[in-house]
């Protein structure tokens, strides 16, 4: 039996349905993204909030608030003298204005950060609501329209964009683009019903585009442009909509609208590529020519499109390869086959609909501007709109087919694809929390150490690149606060892995003023990070043996280098390493940031080192707090025996308490419980001898393999 298309009235929502839809969307967003309310600042957030706390409300302040200049807060010795400063310019004043206003209204500090997260959730809610309204106009089916809003609410790539405050500009720009689209459709009187039939209301209306509608459209689009540059593609989408539902004659009738948008777009591009232009560092934005560069762009574009549909990670794949088509031909073949499958299935399901090609075009336009740029996880937010609408169209209009099996297959397929979103959400949430924790654990460890006012220079060995904002991070109230100011911070080496130091490291003190650093596994200045650090700061390639490089406090020599990168470095400082004005930290796999204590000249002489290699060890951890008392521990033991697993939290804290009785009881209980758990496993391992060996108070101390003996440490 043929399916009857809905009438025009089916495209109107009752207040009950609106209330139900709002409740369901809000519940979905809170379930998926509500966790972000407790998220702290991460990476670029530290810079943005550092600038917002000091800048005013003027245009120049808003434009420069997101400009990144690492030289302003972190010294890197390999920076070539005379070379232009390493800078990223992201002039997005509209997004900064919203963020600064929210943070200020929230009272600043942690409360202001929570307020910003609330705004991100509300913006995502608005985007989901407008996606639902678009789906309603396209399908006239309220149920499928709600499906489209929910599909975008739980879309996997939204986890990073909604959770990361530095990516709030992406969410804001998308909301403004969707609002502008709905304003245009309403002001034009277009009926976007996609089915090719003669139902009442399916023919284009001939409504005059009023001055109020034009002014609102231009305001929304200008705000979107000054939030994120990718909004420049909006006129192309609006022109496609006008051609499909208004015809070429309709496009001519709206020529004043598109002429105004052309003028605004041209003015924006002149400003963006003129006064506001500063070339992004090499590697971060790949430039080139010829077939090799075209191959890179093609592979990157295919990766973006496949990742949009499969919701696979955006930040992997071709972005780190010099020649992706040649380096990973199997990936290229696989992506090509997947794209053929996706496009073929979509076309087969929607080819009889008006404007079926607009929503794949939306996805393509959303990723084209960022194709040459290093992939970031929040790049999937804007193309997710096209994915959610396309998914809704496949489900809604395949139900019109006469064959029952196609209707069932369509409904099941839509449900499975929606379920894939729910599958990706927890994975990306765990990944996001892990990235936050990876950054904070290093700074938390540093902040726990006692540092006196006499320290003028702080040095990091093997600093993960996610801690590139370490000085600004330490300057926040929950870390060193004001004590972090008026100090110089130096990255002696960055970890080859951007999140943590996963390889062994050997540090050897040569004399009172110098030491060497050697790395095992991946070399320094290797891989994508190495190319970034070199190409962004040096015109002569990576540091080479035989040359001396100068930092404000030391001279640096490359002692060992191979085709993969730098393996061993010598640092010679202007002052003795044991100077109270210096503080050194080394990041290893065992300890996120271990303070290093070097021997003075007198200690070297007393040890009979005679200027030879001296083994350095990380200084001990700072004194722990008093912690739970013996009575608190006794009550926790009783609760644990009664089956309350949360009592273990008290015992874990008490294991490092200052009170000996509380510490001993807590450790004994932990060992007994660990033994019970081990005995219940398949291996039935006896773990007590292993756990009872080293003092638990030394847990977290890093063991460095230095002085020429043994394998890789840390």
XYZ file of C-alpha atoms in Angstrom, residues 401-656:
256
model
C 8.590 3.427 -0.780
C 5.941 0.847 -1.504
C 7.937 -2.226 -0.472
C 7.564 -3.055 3.235
C 11.115 -4.345 3.552
C 12.557 -1.008 2.444
C 10.570 0.813 5.110
C 11.778 -1.552 7.789
C 15.348 -1.417 6.525
C 15.262 2.372 6.498
C 13.990 2.628 10.055
C 16.487 0.049 11.314
C 19.373 1.699 9.473
C 18.527 5.109 10.921
C 18.328 3.600 14.385
C 21.666 1.834 13.985
C 23.363 5.024 12.786
C 21.936 6.938 15.735
C 23.220 4.196 18.025
C 26.706 4.630 16.562
C 26.644 8.177 17.890
C 25.929 6.840 21.357
C 28.785 4.360 20.876
C 31.295 7.101 20.075
C 30.249 9.530 22.805
C 31.706 7.644 25.802
C 34.897 6.889 23.877
C 35.444 10.534 23.014
C 34.475 11.644 26.498
C 37.084 9.320 28.021
C 39.629 10.560 25.473
C 38.806 14.171 26.334
C 39.091 13.568 30.085
C 42.402 11.806 29.477
C 43.810 14.790 27.587
C 42.739 17.127 30.392
C 44.262 14.843 33.024
C 47.480 14.507 31.026
C 47.957 18.257 31.105
C 46.904 18.817 34.721
C 48.924 16.001 36.259
C 52.175 17.668 35.217
C 51.221 21.083 36.550
C 49.699 19.626 39.714
C 52.941 17.817 40.403
C 54.958 20.987 39.832
C 52.633 23.067 41.997
C 53.010 20.614 44.891
C 56.721 21.349 45.182
C 57.978 24.074 47.434
C 59.545 26.900 45.450
C 60.946 29.943 47.172
C 60.869 33.575 46.081
C 64.558 33.405 45.151
C 63.855 31.212 42.091
C 64.102 33.270 38.902
C 64.260 30.536 36.246
C 62.273 27.292 35.922
C 63.505 24.656 33.466
C 61.568 21.693 32.063
C 63.131 18.578 30.571
C 60.830 16.418 28.396
C 57.868 18.756 28.823
C 54.772 17.372 27.033
C 53.652 19.827 24.366
C 50.180 19.928 25.909
C 51.900 21.843 28.726
C 53.201 24.539 26.407
C 51.150 27.001 28.482
C 52.813 25.823 31.701
C 53.712 29.345 32.945
C 50.134 30.569 32.463
C 48.726 27.362 33.944
C 50.918 27.727 37.025
C 49.789 31.332 37.353
C 46.212 30.301 38.071
C 44.964 30.546 41.641
C 44.689 26.816 42.253
C 48.364 26.303 41.365
C 51.207 28.747 42.114
C 49.120 31.825 41.537
C 51.015 35.093 41.880
C 54.188 33.197 42.785
C 54.419 32.135 39.134
C 54.870 35.730 37.989
C 58.221 37.445 37.447
C 59.942 34.191 36.563
C 61.354 32.942 33.292
C 60.294 29.511 32.081
C 62.381 27.395 29.721
C 61.570 24.265 27.715
C 64.932 22.520 27.436
C 63.319 19.594 25.588
C 59.783 18.696 24.584
C 58.690 15.094 24.876
C 58.537 13.402 21.449
C 54.963 12.458 22.354
C 52.703 15.480 22.819
C 50.740 14.028 25.766
C 53.432 12.456 27.939
C 57.018 11.243 28.075
C 56.786 7.577 27.135
C 60.480 6.849 26.653
C 63.513 6.355 28.800
C 65.650 9.367 29.616
C 69.199 9.623 30.944
C 70.403 12.775 32.689
C 74.090 13.026 33.591
C 75.705 15.891 35.450
C 79.071 16.703 33.863
C 80.250 19.344 36.302
C 78.810 22.017 38.556
C 77.269 23.931 35.630
C 76.425 21.403 32.922
C 74.558 18.200 32.279
C 73.556 16.024 29.327
C 70.142 14.687 28.407
C 69.770 11.545 26.288
C 66.512 10.010 25.100
C 65.641 6.467 24.104
C 62.950 5.540 21.629
C 61.647 8.430 19.526
C 64.162 11.239 19.200
C 63.836 14.919 19.982
C 62.726 17.016 17.006
C 61.229 13.969 15.310
C 57.822 13.232 13.815
C 55.055 15.769 13.311
C 55.875 17.659 16.512
C 59.533 17.863 15.558
C 58.725 19.250 12.115
C 56.426 21.775 13.744
C 59.035 22.945 16.258
C 61.725 23.253 13.595
C 59.807 24.709 10.670
C 57.990 27.240 12.821
C 61.179 28.566 14.477
C 64.114 27.859 12.200
C 64.952 28.540 8.572
C 68.112 26.382 8.623
C 66.542 23.068 9.582
C 66.921 21.181 12.874
C 69.821 21.804 15.291
C 73.037 20.129 14.124
C 76.083 18.675 15.907
C 79.037 20.986 16.183
C 76.954 24.123 16.550
C 76.276 26.008 19.773
C 72.884 27.518 20.489
C 72.225 30.186 23.066
C 69.376 30.493 25.554
C 69.094 33.370 28.020
C 70.615 31.161 30.730
C 72.645 28.500 28.960
C 74.499 27.251 25.892
C 73.284 24.118 24.111
C 75.192 21.641 21.960
C 73.944 18.618 20.022
C 76.150 15.636 20.940
C 74.366 12.825 19.128
C 72.017 12.953 16.164
C 70.840 10.449 13.573
C 68.379 10.409 10.696
C 65.443 10.195 13.110
C 66.366 13.261 15.156
C 68.439 14.438 18.107
C 69.364 11.840 20.710
C 71.733 13.608 23.130
C 72.156 17.251 24.194
C 74.619 19.134 26.390
C 73.413 22.109 28.453
C 75.986 24.459 30.016
C 74.516 27.105 32.327
C 75.750 30.541 33.322
C 75.276 29.738 37.011
C 75.907 26.524 38.935
C 73.105 24.016 38.580
C 72.612 23.994 42.357
C 71.996 27.757 42.369
C 68.916 28.683 44.452
C 67.804 30.797 41.510
C 67.331 27.712 39.325
C 64.631 25.040 39.561
C 64.661 21.989 37.273
C 61.887 19.476 36.532
C 62.027 16.350 34.435
C 58.907 14.668 33.030
C 59.005 10.900 32.724
C 56.571 8.043 32.401
C 56.855 7.274 36.116
C 56.447 10.836 37.340
C 54.721 13.682 35.534
C 57.176 16.281 36.870
C 59.989 15.318 39.233
C 62.133 18.080 40.763
C 65.830 17.584 40.012
C 68.553 18.277 42.568
C 72.025 18.763 41.170
C 75.237 18.583 43.157
C 77.214 21.677 43.947
C 80.933 21.990 43.192
C 81.744 21.161 46.839
C 79.599 18.021 46.755
C 81.235 16.921 43.532
C 84.669 17.386 45.063
C 83.676 15.561 48.233
C 82.340 12.670 46.186
C 85.615 12.461 44.311
C 83.910 13.024 41.009
C 86.694 15.294 39.836
C 84.503 16.908 37.220
C 83.391 13.562 35.836
C 79.831 12.380 35.431
C 77.701 12.768 38.546
C 74.422 10.921 39.014
C 71.451 13.178 39.658
C 68.341 12.092 41.470
C 64.946 13.745 41.705
C 64.335 15.453 45.002
C 61.798 13.963 47.321
C 58.128 14.851 47.208
C 56.888 17.677 49.426
C 55.505 16.897 52.831
C 52.000 15.493 52.755
C 49.033 16.897 54.604
C 47.925 15.552 57.962
C 45.248 13.395 56.365
C 42.634 11.236 58.127
C 43.093 10.382 61.789
C 43.339 6.901 63.288
C 39.648 7.062 64.253
C 38.720 8.025 60.686
C 40.689 5.047 59.410
C 39.039 2.674 61.885
C 35.584 3.790 60.755
C 36.623 3.401 57.118
C 37.797 -0.164 57.785
C 34.438 -1.000 59.369
C 32.562 0.464 56.399
C 34.781 -1.428 53.967
C 34.098 -4.711 55.779
C 30.379 -3.886 55.555
C 30.644 -3.681 51.779
C 30.934 0.086 51.226
C 33.558 0.341 48.488
C 33.788 4.143 48.738
C 35.543 3.704 52.100
C 38.657 2.745 50.135
C 39.054 6.407 49.148
C 39.662 7.336 52.780
C 42.175 4.521 53.177
C 44.103 5.503 50.052
C 44.443 9.046 51.367
C 45.351 7.794 54.849
C 48.136 5.642 53.386
C 50.103 8.883 53.025
